[in-house]
XYZ file of N, CA and C in Angstrom:
744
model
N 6.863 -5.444 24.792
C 7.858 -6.225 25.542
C 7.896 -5.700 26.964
N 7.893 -6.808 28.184
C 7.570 -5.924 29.561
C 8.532 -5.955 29.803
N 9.570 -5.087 30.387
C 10.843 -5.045 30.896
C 10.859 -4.396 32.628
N 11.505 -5.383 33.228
C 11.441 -5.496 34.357
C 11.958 -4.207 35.275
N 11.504 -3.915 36.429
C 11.969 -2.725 36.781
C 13.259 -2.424 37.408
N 13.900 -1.342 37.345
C 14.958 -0.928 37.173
C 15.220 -1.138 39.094
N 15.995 -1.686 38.895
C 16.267 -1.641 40.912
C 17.641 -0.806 41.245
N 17.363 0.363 41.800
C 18.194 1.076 42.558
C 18.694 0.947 44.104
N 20.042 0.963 43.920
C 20.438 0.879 45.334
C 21.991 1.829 45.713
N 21.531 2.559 46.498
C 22.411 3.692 46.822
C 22.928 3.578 48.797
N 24.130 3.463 48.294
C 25.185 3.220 49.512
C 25.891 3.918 49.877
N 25.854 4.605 51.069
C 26.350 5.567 52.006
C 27.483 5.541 52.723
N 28.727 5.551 52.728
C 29.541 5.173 53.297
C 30.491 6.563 53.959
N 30.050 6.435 55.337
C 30.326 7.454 56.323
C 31.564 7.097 57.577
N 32.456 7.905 57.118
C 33.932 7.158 58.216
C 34.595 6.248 57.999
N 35.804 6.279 58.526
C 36.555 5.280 58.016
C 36.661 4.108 58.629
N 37.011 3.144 57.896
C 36.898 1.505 58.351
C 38.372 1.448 59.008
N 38.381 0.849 60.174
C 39.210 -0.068 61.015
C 39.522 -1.154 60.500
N 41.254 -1.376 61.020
C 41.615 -2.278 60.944
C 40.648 -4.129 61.137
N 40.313 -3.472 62.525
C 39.616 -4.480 63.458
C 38.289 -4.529 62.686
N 38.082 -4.349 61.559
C 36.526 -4.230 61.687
C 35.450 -3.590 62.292
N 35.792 -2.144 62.934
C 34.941 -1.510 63.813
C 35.286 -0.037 63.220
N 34.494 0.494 63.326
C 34.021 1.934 63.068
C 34.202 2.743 64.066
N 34.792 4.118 64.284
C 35.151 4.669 65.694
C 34.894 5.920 65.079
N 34.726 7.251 65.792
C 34.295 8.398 65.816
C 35.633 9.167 65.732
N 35.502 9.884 65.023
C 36.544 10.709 64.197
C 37.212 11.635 65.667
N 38.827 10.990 65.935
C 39.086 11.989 67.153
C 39.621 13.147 65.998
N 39.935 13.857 67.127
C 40.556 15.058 67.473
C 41.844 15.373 66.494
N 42.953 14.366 66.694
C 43.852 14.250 65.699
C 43.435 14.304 64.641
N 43.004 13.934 63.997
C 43.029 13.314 62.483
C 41.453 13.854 62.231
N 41.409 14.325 61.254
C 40.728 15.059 60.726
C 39.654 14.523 60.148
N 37.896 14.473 60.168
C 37.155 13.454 59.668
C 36.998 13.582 57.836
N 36.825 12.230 57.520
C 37.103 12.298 55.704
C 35.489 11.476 55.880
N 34.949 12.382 54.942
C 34.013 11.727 54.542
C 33.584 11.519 52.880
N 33.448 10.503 52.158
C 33.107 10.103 50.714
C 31.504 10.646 50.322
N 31.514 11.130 49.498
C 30.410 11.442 48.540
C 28.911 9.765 48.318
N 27.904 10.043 48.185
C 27.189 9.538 48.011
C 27.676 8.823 46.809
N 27.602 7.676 46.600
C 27.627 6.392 45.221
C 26.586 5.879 44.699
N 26.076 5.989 43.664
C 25.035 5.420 43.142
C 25.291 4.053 42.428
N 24.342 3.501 42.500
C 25.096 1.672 41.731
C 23.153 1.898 41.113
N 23.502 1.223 39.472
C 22.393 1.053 39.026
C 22.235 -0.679 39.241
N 21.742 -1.361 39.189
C 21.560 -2.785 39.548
C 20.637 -3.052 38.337
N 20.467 -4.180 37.507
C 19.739 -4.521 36.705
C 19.218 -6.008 37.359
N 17.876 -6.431 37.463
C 17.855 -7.655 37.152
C 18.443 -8.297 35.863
N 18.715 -10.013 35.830
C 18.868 -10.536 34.989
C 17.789 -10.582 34.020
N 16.641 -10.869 34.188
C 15.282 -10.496 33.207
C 15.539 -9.298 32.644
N 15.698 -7.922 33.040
C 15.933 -6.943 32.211
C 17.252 -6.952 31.375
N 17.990 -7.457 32.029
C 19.348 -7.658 31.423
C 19.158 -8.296 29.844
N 18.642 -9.390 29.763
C 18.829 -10.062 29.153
C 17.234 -9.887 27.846
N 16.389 -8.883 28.141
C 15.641 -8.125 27.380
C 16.182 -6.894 26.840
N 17.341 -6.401 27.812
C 17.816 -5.373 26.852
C 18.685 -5.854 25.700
N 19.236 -7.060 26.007
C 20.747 -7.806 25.233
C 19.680 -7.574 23.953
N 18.382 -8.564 24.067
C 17.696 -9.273 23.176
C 17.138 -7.615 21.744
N 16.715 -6.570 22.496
C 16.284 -5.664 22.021
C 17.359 -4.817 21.249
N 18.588 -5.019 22.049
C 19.806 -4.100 21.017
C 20.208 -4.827 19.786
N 19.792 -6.345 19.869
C 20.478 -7.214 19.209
C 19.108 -6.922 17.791
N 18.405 -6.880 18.037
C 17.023 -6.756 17.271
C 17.129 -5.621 16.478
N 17.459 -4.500 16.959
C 17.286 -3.149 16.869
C 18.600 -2.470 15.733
N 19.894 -3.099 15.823
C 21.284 -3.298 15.271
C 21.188 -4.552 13.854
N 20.087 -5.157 14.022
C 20.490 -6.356 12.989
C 21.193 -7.040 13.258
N 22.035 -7.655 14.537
C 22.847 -8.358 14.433
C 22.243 -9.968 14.958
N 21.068 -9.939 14.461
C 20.875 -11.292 15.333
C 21.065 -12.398 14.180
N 21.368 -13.102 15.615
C 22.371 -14.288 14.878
C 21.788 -15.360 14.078
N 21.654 -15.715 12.852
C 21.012 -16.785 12.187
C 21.758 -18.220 12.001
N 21.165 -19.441 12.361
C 21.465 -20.764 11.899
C 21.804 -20.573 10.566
N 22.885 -21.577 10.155
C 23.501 -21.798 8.572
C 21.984 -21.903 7.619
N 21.184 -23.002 8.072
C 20.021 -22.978 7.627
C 19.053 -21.608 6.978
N 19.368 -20.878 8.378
C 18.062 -19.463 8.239
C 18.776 -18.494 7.413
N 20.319 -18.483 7.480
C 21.765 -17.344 6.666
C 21.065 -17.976 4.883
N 21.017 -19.248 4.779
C 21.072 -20.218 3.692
C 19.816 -19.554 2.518
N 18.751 -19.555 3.591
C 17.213 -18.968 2.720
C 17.378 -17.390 2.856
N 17.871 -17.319 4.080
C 17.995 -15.626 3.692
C 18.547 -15.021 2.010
N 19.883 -15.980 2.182
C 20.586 -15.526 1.313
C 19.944 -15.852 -0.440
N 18.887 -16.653 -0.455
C 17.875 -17.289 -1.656
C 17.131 -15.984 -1.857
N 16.100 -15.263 -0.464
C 15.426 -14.762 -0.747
C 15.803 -13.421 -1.188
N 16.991 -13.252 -0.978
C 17.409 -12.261 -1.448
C 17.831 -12.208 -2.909
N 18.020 -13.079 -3.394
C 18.366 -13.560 -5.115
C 17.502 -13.111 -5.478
N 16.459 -13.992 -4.789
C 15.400 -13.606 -5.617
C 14.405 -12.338 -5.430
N 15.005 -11.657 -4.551
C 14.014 -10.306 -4.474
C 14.647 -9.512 -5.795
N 16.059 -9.452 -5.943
C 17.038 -8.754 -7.230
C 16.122 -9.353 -8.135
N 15.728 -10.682 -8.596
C 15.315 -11.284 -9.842
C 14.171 -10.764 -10.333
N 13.280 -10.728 -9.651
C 11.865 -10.456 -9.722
C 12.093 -8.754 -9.592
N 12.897 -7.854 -9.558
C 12.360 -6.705 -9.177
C 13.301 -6.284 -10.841
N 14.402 -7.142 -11.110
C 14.782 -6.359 -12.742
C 13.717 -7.155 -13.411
N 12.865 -7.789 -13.634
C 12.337 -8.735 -14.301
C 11.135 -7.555 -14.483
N 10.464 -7.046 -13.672
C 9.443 -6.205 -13.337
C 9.785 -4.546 -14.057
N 11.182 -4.532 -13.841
C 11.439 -3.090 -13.969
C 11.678 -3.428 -15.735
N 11.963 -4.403 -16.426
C 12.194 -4.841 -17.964
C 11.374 -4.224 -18.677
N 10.100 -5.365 -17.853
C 8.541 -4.910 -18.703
C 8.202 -3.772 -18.262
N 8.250 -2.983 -17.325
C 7.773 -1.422 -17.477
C 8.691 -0.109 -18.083
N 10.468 -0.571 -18.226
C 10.972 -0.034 -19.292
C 10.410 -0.549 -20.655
N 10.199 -1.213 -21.015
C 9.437 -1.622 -22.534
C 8.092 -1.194 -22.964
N 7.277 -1.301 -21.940
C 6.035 -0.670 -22.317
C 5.364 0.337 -22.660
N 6.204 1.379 -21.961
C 5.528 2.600 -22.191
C 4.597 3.378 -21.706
N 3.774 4.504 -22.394
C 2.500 4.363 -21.582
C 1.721 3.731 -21.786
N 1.949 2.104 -22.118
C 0.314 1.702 -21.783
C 0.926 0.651 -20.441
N 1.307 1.121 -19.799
C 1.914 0.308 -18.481
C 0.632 0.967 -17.963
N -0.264 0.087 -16.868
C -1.152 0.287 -16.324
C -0.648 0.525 -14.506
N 0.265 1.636 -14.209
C 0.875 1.862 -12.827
C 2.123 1.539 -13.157
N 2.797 1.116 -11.958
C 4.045 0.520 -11.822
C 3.720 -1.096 -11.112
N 4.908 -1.481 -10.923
C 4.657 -2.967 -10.416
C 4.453 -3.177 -8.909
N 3.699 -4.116 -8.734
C 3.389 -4.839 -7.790
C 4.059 -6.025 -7.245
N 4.304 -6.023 -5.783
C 5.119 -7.360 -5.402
C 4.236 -8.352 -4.472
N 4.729 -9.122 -4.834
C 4.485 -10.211 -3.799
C 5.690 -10.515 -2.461
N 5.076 -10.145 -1.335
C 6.437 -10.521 -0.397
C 6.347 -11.229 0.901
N 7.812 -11.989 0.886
C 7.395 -12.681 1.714
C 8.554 -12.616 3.100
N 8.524 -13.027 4.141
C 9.254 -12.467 5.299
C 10.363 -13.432 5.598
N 11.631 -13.350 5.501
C 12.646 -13.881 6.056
C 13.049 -14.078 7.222
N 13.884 -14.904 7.367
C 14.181 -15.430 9.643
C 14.732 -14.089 9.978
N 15.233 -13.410 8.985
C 15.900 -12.184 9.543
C 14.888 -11.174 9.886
N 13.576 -10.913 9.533
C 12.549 -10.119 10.051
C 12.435 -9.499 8.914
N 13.450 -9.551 7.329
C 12.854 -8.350 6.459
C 12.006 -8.991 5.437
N 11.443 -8.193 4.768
C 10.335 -8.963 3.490
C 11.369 -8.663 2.312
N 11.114 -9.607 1.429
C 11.778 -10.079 0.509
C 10.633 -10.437 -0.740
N 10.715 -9.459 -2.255
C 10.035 -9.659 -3.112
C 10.006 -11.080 -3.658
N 8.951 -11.932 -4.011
C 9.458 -13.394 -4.265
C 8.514 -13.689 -5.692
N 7.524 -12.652 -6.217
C 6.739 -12.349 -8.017
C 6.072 -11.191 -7.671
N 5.756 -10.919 -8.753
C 5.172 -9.879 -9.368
C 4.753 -9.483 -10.316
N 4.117 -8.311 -11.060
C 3.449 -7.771 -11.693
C 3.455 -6.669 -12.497
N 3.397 -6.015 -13.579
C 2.784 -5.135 -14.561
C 1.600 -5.486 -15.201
N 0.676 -4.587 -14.627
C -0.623 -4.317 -15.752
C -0.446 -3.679 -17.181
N -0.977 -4.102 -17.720
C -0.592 -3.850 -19.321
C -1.822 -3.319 -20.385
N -2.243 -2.564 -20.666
C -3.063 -2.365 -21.690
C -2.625 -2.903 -23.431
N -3.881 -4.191 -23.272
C -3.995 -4.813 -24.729
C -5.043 -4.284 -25.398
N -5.687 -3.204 -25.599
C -6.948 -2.724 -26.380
C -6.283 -2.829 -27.579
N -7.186 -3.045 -28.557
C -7.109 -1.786 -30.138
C -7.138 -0.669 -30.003
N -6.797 0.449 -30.575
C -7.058 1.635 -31.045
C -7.977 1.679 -31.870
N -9.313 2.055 -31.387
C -10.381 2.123 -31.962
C -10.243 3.253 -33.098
N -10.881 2.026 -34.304
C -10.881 2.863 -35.695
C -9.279 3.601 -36.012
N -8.109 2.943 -35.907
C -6.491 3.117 -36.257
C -6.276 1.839 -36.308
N -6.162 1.137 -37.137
C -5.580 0.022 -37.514
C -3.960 0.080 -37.178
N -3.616 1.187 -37.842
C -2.265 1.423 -37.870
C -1.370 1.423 -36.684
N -2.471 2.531 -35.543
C -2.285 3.016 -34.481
C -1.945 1.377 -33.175
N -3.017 0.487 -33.971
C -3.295 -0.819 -33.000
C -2.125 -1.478 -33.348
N -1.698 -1.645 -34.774
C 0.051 -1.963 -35.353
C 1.156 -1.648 -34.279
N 0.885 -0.320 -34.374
C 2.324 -0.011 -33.700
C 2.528 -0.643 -31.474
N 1.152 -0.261 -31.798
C 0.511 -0.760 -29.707
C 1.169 -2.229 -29.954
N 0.553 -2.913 -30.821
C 0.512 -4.295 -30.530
C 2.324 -4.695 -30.776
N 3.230 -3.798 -31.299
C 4.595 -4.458 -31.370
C 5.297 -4.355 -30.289
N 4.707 -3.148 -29.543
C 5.487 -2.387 -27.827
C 5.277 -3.643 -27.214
N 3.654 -3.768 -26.957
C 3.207 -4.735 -26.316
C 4.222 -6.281 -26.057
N 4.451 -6.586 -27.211
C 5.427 -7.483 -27.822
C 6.766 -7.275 -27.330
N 7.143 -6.329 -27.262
C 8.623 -6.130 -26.675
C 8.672 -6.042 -25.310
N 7.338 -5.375 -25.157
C 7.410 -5.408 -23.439
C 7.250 -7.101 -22.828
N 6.565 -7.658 -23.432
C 6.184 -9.355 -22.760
C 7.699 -9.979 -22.675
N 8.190 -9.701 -23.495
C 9.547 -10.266 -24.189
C 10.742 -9.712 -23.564
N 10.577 -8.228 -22.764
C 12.181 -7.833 -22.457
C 12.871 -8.769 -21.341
N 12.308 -9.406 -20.377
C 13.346 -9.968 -19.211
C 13.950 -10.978 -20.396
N 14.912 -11.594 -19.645
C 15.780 -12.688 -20.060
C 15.171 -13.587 -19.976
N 14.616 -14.368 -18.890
C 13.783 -15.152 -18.671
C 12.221 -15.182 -19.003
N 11.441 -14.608 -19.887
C 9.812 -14.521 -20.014
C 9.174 -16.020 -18.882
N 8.375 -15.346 -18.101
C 7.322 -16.050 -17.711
C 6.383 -16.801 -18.763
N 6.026 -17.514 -18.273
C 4.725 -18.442 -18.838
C 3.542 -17.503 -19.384
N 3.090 -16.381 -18.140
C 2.262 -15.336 -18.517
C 2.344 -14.376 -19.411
N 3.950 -14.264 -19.510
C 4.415 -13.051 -20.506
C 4.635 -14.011 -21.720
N 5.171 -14.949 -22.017
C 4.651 -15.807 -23.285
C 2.892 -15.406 -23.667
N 1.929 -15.836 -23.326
C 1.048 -16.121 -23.172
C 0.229 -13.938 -23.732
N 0.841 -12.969 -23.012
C 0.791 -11.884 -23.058
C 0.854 -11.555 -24.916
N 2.619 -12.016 -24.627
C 3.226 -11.509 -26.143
C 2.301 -12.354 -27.364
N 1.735 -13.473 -27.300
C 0.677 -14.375 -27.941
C -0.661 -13.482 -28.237
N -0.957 -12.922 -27.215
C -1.978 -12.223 -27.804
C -1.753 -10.793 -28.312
N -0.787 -10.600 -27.865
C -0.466 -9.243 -29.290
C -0.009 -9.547 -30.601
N 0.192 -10.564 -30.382
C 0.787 -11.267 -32.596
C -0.553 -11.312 -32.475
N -1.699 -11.410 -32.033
C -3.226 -11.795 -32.812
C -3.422 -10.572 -32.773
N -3.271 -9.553 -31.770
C -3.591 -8.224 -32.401
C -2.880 -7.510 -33.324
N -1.354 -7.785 -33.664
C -0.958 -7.542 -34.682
C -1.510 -7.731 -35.447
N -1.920 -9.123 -35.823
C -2.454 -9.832 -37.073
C -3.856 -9.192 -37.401
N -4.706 -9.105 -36.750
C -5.923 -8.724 -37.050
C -5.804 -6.711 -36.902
N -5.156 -6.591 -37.118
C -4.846 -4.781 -37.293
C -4.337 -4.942 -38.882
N -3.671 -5.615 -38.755
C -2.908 -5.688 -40.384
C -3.983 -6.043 -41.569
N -5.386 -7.255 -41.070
C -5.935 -7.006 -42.069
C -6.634 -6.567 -41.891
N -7.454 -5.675 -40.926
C -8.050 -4.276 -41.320
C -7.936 -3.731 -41.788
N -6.124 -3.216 -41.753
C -5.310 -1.878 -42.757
C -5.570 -2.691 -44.054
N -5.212 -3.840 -44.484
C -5.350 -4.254 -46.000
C -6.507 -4.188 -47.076
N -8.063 -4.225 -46.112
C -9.091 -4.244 -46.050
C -9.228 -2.973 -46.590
N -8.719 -1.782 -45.960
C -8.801 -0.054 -45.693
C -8.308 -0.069 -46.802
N -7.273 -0.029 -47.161
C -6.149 -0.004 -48.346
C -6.825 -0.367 -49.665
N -6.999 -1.946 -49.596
C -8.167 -2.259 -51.138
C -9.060 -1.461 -51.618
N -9.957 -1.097 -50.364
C -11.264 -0.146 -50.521
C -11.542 0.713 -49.705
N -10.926 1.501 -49.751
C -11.311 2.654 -48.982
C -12.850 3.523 -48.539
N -13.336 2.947 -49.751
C -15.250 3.230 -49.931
C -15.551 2.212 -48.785
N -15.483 1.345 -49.003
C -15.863 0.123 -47.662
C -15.695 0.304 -46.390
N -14.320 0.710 -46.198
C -13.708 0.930 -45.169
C -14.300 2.091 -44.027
N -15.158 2.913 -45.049
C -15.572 4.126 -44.473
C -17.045 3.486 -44.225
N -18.209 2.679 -44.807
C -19.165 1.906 -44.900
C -20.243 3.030 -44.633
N -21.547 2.602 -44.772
C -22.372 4.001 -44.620
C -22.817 3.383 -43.078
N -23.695 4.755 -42.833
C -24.436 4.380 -41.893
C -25.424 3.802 -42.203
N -26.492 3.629 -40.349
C -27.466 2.771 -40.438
C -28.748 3.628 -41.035
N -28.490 5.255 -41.454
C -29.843 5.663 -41.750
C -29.606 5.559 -43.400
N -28.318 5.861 -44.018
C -27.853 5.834 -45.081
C -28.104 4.619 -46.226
N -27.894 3.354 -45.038
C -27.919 1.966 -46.070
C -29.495 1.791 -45.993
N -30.234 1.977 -45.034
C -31.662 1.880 -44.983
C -32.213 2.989 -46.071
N -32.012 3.871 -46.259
C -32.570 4.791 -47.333
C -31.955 4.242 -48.927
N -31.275 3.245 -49.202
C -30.728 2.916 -50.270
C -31.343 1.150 -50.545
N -31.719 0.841 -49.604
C -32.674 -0.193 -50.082
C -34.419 0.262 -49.605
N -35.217 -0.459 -51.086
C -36.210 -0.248 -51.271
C -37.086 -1.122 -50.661
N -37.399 -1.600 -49.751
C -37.957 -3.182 -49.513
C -39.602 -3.417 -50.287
N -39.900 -2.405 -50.402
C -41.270 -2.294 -51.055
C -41.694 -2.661 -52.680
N -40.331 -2.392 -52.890
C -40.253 -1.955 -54.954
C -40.792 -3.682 -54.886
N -40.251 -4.356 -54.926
C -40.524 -5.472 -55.062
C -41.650 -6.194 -55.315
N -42.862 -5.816 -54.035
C -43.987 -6.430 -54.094
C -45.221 -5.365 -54.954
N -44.361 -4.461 -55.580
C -45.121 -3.208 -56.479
C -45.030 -3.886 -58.037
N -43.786 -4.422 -58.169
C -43.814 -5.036 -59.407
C -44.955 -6.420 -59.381
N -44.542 -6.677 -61.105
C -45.008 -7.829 -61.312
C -44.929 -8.815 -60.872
N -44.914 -10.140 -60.064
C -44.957 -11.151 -59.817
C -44.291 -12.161 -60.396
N -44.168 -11.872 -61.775
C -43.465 -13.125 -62.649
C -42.070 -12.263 -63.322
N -41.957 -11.264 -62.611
C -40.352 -10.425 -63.229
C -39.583 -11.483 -62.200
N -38.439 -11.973 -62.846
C -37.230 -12.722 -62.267
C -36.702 -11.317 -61.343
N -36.413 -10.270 -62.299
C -35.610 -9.364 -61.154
C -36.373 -8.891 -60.127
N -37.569 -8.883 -60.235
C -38.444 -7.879 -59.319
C -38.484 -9.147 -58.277
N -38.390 -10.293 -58.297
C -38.652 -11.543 -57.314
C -37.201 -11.474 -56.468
N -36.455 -11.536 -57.062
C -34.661 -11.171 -56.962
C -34.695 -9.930 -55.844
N -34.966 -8.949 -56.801
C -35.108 -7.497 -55.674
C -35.822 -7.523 -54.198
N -36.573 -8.216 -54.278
C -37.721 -8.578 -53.621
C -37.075 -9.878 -52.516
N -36.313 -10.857 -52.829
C -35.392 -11.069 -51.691
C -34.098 -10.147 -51.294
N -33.591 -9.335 -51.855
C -32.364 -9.121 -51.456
C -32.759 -8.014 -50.571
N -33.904 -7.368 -50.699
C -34.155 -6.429 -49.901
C -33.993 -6.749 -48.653
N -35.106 -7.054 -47.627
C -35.317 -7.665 -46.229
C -33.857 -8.955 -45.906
N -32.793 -9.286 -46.939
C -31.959 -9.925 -46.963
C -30.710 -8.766 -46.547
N -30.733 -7.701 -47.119
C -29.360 -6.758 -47.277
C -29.802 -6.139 -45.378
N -31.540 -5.674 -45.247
C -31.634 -5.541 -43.168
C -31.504 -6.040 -42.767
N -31.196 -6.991 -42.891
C -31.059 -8.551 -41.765
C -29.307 -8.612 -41.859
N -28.745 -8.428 -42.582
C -27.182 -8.620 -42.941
C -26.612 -7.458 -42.233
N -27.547 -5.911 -42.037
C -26.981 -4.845 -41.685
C -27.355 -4.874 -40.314
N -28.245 -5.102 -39.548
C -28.470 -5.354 -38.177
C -27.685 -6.487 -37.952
N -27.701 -7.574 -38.425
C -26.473 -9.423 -38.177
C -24.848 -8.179 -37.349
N -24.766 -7.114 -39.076
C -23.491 -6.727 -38.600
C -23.142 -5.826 -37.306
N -24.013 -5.159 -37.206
C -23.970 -4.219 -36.419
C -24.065 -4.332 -34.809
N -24.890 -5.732 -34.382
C -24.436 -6.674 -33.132
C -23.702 -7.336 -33.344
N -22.713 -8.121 -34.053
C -21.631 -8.299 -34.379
C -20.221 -7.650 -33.813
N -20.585 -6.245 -34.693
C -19.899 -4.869 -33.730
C -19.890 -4.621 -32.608
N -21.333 -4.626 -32.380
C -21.172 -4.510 -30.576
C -20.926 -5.380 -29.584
N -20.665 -6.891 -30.302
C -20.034 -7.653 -29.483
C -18.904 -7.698 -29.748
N -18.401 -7.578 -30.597
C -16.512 -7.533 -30.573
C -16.469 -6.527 -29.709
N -16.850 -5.343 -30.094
C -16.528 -3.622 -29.098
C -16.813 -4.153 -27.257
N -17.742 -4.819 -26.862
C -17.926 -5.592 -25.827
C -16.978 -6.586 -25.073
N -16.787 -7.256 -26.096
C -15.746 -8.275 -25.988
C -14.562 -8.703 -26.691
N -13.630 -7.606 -27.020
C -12.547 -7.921 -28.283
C -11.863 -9.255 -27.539
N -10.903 -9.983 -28.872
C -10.293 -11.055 -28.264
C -9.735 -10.610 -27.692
N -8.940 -9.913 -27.807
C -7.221 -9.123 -27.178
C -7.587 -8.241 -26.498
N -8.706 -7.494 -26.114
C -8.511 -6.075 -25.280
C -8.927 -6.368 -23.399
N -8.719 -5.320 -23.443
C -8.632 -5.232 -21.589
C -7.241 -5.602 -21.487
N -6.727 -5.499 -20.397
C -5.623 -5.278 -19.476
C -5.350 -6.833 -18.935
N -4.455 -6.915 -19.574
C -3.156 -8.326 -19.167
C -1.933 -7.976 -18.274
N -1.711 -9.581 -17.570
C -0.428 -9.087 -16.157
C 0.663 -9.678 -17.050
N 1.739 -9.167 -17.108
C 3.470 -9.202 -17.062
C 3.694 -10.229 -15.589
N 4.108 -10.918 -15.186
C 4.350 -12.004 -14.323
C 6.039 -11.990 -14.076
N 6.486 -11.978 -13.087
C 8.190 -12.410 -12.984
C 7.882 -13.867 -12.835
């Protein structure tokens, strides 16, 4: 801001003024009085009216139209709304809150920013190999989408995919539970050393079982490799995992 320069003017006033308008030399009688130097600061009106503008700026007091008081007073609702809405879902979550929240803001006639949405990152993984463990994640999860009063569209949408990770944790555990032998499954050097693929074409030709054996073999590697990229594409790509936003 250029503010105009300060104009000084300093006035000297030496002897005393006459009646008549004339100035006369101090007789003899009367004793000479002389006044002290006076300083006068002088402002232009340009500076004047840059300083008005800058105190007024500087104090907050500048003056808003009913209009600009009107949205001020909105954006301020809504900075309160969006910032308990935000603070809900990161009291609910826990640690799988991915940070704290993020705002979106936007600037009022009054010059301040004003939160108007926002954000929590959220961790939706499984708990790899805890069914149980993914149970209990996936109900937080759930409470956290769910704590404002109002749920967003996104936090609907959030809490939706933790009932599917609920759901699919639960029948893992049921799975675990039935059979626990299963549940533990062998490995890939283990199930390969337990089928024979060979026995088959050693037997006879016209044995029903040895023909039988003889498909299920190269049938049971093909089912155990099918599963095992299977695995590595869920582990790649679970439905529910990676990190979902909480939305005001």
């Amino acid at each position: 801001m250029h503010v105009q320069p300060l104009l000084l003017s300093s006035l000297n006033v030496v002897g005393s003024t006459l009646r008549g308008g004339k100035t006369s030399a101090p007789s003899a009688a009367q004793p000479q009085q002389s006044s002290q130097p006076e300083d006068e600061l002088i402002l232009s009106p340009e500076a004047q009216a840059a300083a008005t503008d800058e105190a007024a700026a500087s104090s907050g007091l500048q003056e808003l139209t009913p209009e600009e008081q009107e949205q001020v007073d909105q954006l301020k609702a809504r900075d309160q709304e969006v910032r308990q809405h935000e603070q809900a879902h990161l009291g609910a979550a826990g640690g799988f809150a991915q940070g704290g929240p993020t705002f979106t803001y936007q600037q009022g006639p009054d010059g301040q920013r004003y939160a108007i949405g926002g954000e929590v990152q959220i961790d939706t993984s499984p708990v790899d190999g805890d069914p149980e463990a993914t149970i209990q994640k996936a109900r937080v999860i759930q409470a956290a989408a769910q704590a404002p009063a109002e749920p967003s569209a996104q936090d609907k949408a959030v809490a939706a995919a933790a009932a599917q990770l609920l759901q699919s944790a639960q029948q893992e555990l049921r799975e675990r539970q039935a059979d626990p032998e299963a549940a533990e499954g062998l490995d890939g050097e283990q199930l390969l050393a337990s089928i024979d693929v060979n026995s088959a074409a050693e037997e006879s030709s016209t044995s029903t079982a040895a023909s039988e054996a003889q498909q299920a073999g190269p049938s049971a590697v093909r089912n155990y490799f099918l599963k095992e990229a299977q695995e590595a594409y869920s582990a790649a790509n679970p439905p529910s995992a990676g990190n979902l936003f909480l939305l005001a």
